[in-house]
Short mmCIF file of C-alpha atoms and ligand atoms in Angstrom, two decimals:
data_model
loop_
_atom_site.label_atom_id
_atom_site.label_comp_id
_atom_site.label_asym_id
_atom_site.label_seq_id
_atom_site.Cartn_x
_atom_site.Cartn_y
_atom_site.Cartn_z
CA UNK A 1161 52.46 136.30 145.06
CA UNK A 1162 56.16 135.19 146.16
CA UNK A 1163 57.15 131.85 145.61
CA UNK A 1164 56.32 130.72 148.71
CA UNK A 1165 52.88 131.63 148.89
CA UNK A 1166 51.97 130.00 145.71
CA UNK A 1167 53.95 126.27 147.08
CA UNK A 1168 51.68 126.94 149.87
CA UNK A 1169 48.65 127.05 148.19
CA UNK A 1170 49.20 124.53 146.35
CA UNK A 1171 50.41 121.84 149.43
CA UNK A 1172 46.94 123.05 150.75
CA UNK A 1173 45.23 121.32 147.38
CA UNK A 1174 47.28 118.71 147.75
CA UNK A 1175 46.86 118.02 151.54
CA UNK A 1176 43.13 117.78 150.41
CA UNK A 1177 43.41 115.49 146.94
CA UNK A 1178 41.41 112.72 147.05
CA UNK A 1179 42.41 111.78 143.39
CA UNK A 1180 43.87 108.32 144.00
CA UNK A 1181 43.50 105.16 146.80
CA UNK A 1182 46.88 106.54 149.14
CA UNK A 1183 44.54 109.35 150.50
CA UNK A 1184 42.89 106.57 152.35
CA UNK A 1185 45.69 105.68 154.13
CA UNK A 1186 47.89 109.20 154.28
CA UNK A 1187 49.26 110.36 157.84
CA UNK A 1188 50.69 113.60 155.88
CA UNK A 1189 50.88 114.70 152.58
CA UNK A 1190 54.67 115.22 151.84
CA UNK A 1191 54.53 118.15 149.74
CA UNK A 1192 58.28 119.14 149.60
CA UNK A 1193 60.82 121.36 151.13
CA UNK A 1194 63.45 123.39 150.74
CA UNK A 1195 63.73 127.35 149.14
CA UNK A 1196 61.01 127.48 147.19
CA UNK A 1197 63.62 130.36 145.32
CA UNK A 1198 66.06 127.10 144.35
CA UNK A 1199 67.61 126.73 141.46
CA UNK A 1200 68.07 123.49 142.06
CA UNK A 1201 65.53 120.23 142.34
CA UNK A 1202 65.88 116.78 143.59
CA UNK A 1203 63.03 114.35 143.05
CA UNK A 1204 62.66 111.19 144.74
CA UNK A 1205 60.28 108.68 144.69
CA UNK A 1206 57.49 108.38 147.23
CA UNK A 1207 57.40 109.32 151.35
CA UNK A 1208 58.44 106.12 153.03
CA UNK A 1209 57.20 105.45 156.81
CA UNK A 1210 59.24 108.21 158.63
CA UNK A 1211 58.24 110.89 155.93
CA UNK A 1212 54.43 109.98 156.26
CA UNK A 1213 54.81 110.51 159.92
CA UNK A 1214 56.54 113.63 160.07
CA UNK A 1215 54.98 115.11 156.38
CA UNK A 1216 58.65 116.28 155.12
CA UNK A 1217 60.52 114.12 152.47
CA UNK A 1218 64.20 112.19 152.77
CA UNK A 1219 63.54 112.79 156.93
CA UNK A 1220 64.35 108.45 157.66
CA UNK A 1221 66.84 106.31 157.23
CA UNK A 1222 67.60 107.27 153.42
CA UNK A 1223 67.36 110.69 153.94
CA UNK A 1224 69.81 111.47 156.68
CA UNK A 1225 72.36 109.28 154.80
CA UNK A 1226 71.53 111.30 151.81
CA UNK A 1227 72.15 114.59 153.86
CA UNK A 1228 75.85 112.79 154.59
CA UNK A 1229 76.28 112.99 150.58
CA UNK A 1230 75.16 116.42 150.62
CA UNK A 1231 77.49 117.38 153.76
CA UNK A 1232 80.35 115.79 151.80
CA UNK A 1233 79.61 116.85 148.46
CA UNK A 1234 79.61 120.18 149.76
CA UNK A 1235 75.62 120.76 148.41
CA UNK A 1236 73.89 123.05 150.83
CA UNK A 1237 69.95 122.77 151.67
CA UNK A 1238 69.69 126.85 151.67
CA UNK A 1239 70.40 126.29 147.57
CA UNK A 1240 68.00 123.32 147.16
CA UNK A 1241 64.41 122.03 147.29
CA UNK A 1242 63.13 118.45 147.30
CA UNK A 1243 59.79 116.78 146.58
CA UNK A 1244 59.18 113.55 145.63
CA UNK A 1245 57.11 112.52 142.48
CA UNK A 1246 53.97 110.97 144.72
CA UNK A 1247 53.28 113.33 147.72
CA UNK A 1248 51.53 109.91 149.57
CA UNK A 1249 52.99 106.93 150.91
CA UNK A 1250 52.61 103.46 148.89
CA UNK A 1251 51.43 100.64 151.60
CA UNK A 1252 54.52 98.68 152.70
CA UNK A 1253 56.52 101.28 150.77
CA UNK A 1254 55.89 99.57 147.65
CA UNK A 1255 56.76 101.04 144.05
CA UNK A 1256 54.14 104.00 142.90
CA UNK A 1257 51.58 102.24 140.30
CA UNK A 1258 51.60 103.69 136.74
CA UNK A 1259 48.01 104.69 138.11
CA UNK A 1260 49.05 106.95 141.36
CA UNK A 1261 51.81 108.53 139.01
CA UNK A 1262 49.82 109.70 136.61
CA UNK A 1263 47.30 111.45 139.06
CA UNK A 1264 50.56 112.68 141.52
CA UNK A 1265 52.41 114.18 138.48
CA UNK A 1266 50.35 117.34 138.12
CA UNK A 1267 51.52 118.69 141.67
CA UNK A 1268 55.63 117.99 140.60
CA UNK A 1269 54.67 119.96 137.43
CA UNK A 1270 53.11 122.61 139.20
CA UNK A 1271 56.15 123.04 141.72
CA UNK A 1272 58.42 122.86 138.89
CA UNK A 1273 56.27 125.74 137.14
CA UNK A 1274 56.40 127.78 140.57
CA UNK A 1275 59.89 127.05 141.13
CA UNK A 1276 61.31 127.13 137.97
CA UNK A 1277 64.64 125.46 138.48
CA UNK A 1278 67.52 125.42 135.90
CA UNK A 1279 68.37 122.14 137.43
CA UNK A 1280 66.50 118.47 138.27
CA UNK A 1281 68.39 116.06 139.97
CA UNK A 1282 66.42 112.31 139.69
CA UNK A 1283 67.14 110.59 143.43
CA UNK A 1284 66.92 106.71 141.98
CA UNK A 1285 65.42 104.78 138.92
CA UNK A 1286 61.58 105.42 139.34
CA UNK A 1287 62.21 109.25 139.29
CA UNK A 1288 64.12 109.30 136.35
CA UNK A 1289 62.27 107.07 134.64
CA UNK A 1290 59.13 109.83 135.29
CA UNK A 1291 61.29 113.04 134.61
CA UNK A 1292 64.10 111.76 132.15
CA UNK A 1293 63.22 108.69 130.00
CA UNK A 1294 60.96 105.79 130.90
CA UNK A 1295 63.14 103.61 130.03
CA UNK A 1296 66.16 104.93 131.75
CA UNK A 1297 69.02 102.81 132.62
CA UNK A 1298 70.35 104.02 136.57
CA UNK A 1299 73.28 101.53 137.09
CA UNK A 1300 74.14 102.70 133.03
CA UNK A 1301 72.96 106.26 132.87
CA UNK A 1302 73.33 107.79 136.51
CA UNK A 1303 75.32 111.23 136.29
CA UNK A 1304 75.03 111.75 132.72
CA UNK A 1305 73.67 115.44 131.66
CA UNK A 1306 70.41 115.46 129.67
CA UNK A 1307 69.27 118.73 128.40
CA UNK A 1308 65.65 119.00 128.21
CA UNK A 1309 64.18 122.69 126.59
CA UNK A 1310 65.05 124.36 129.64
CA UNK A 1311 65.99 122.14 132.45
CA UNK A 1312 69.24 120.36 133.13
CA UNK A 1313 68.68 116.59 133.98
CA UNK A 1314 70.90 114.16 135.67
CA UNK A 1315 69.90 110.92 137.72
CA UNK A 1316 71.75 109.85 140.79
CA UNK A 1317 71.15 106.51 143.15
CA UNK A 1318 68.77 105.90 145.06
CA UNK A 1319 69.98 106.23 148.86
CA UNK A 1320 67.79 104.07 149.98
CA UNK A 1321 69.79 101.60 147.54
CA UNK A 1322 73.10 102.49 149.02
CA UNK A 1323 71.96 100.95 152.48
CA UNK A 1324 71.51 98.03 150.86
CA UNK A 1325 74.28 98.25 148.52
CA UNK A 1326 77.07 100.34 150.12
CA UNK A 1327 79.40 99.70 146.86
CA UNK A 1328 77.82 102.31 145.17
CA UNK A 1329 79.04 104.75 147.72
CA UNK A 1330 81.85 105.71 145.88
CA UNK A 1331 79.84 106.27 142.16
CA UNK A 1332 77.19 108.68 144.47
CA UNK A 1333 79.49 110.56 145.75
CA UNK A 1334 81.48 111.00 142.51
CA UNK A 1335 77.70 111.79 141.30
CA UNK A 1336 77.15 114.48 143.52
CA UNK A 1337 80.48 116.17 143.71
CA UNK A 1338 79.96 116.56 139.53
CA UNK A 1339 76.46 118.49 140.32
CA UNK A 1340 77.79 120.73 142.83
CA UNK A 1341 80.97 121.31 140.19
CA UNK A 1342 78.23 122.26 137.57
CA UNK A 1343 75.67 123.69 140.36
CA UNK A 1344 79.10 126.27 141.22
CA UNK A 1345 79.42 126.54 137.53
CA UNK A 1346 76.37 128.04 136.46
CA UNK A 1347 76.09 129.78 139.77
CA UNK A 1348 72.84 128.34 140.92
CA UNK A 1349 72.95 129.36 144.52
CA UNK A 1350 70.46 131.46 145.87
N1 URA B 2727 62.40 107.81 149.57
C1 URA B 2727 61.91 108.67 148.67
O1 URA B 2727 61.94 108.42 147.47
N2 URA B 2727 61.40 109.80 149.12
C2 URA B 2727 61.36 110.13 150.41
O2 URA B 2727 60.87 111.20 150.73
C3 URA B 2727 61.88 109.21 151.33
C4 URA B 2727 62.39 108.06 150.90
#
């Protein structure tokens, strides 16, 4: 089976999983997207509004400003693929409860199985705090390398905090420019 077959089995699980409350009040289950070949991951957090409606992460507000980092950072969809760690929205977009992580996780660790990146960029503090360490430090720690067996780790802002907080503009971008730097580096274009 190609990598794209087994992603798609596995969003049809997932559009089905009944494992925790957010099924109840689902539009879409946001599985991920992207080329399900990429050697490179970014995680975010959970859909927001937007993303629930449509059923495709980073597609509001947050995402097309993160597509502006991308554009300028010179980081090109065809070489990515993003999911988020819960695949259902939180009501009122709150944070993801210990709870809904815990039952989510299994479908991130599957993708990351299928997809087996070399590369896992965190999008904001709740992600990395899943993927890197849970008691990782954003404002302290974002864009620092963290080797873990395999996988190369980094963490990067939240854009959903740089539209609250356009100051940190400068720091994501600097963020970004580093992983595509290291992303040309070790060649991990598809
Ligand atoms: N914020 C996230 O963390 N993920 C999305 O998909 C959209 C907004």
């Amino acid at each position: 089976m190609t990598n794209e077959e087994k992603l798609k089995e596995l969003y049809d699980k997932c559009k089905k999983c009944t494992k925790c409350e957010l099924h109840n009040t689902r539009t879409n289950c946001v599985f991920g997207k992207g080329n399900p070949n990429a050697r490179v991951m970014f995680v975010g957090e959970a859909p927001g509004e937007n993303e629930d409606l449509q059923g495709y992460p980073f597609v509001g507000r947050a995402g097309k400003l993160l597509d502006r980092f991308f554009v300028a950072a010179g980081i090109s969809h065809d070489n990515i693929y993003i999911a988020n760690i819960l695949k259902c929205r939180p009501p009122k977009n709150r944070d993801p409860l210990p709870s809904e992580e815990e039952c989510c996780i299994e479908y991130l660790r599957e993708q990351v199985r299928i997809i087996k990146p070399y590369m896992i960029v965190c999008l904001g503090r709740i992600a990395a705090q899943v993927i890197i360490d849970p008691n990782y430090r954003i404002t302290k720690e974002h864009g620092t390398w963290v080797q873990k067996g395999d996988l190369l780790l980094t963490a990067v802002y939240h854009p959903a905090l740089l539209l609250r907080d356009p100051r940190k503009n400068e720091e994501m971008l600097k963020d970004l420019v580093a992983i595509k730097e290291k992303i040309d580096e070790m060649d991990l274009k598809v």
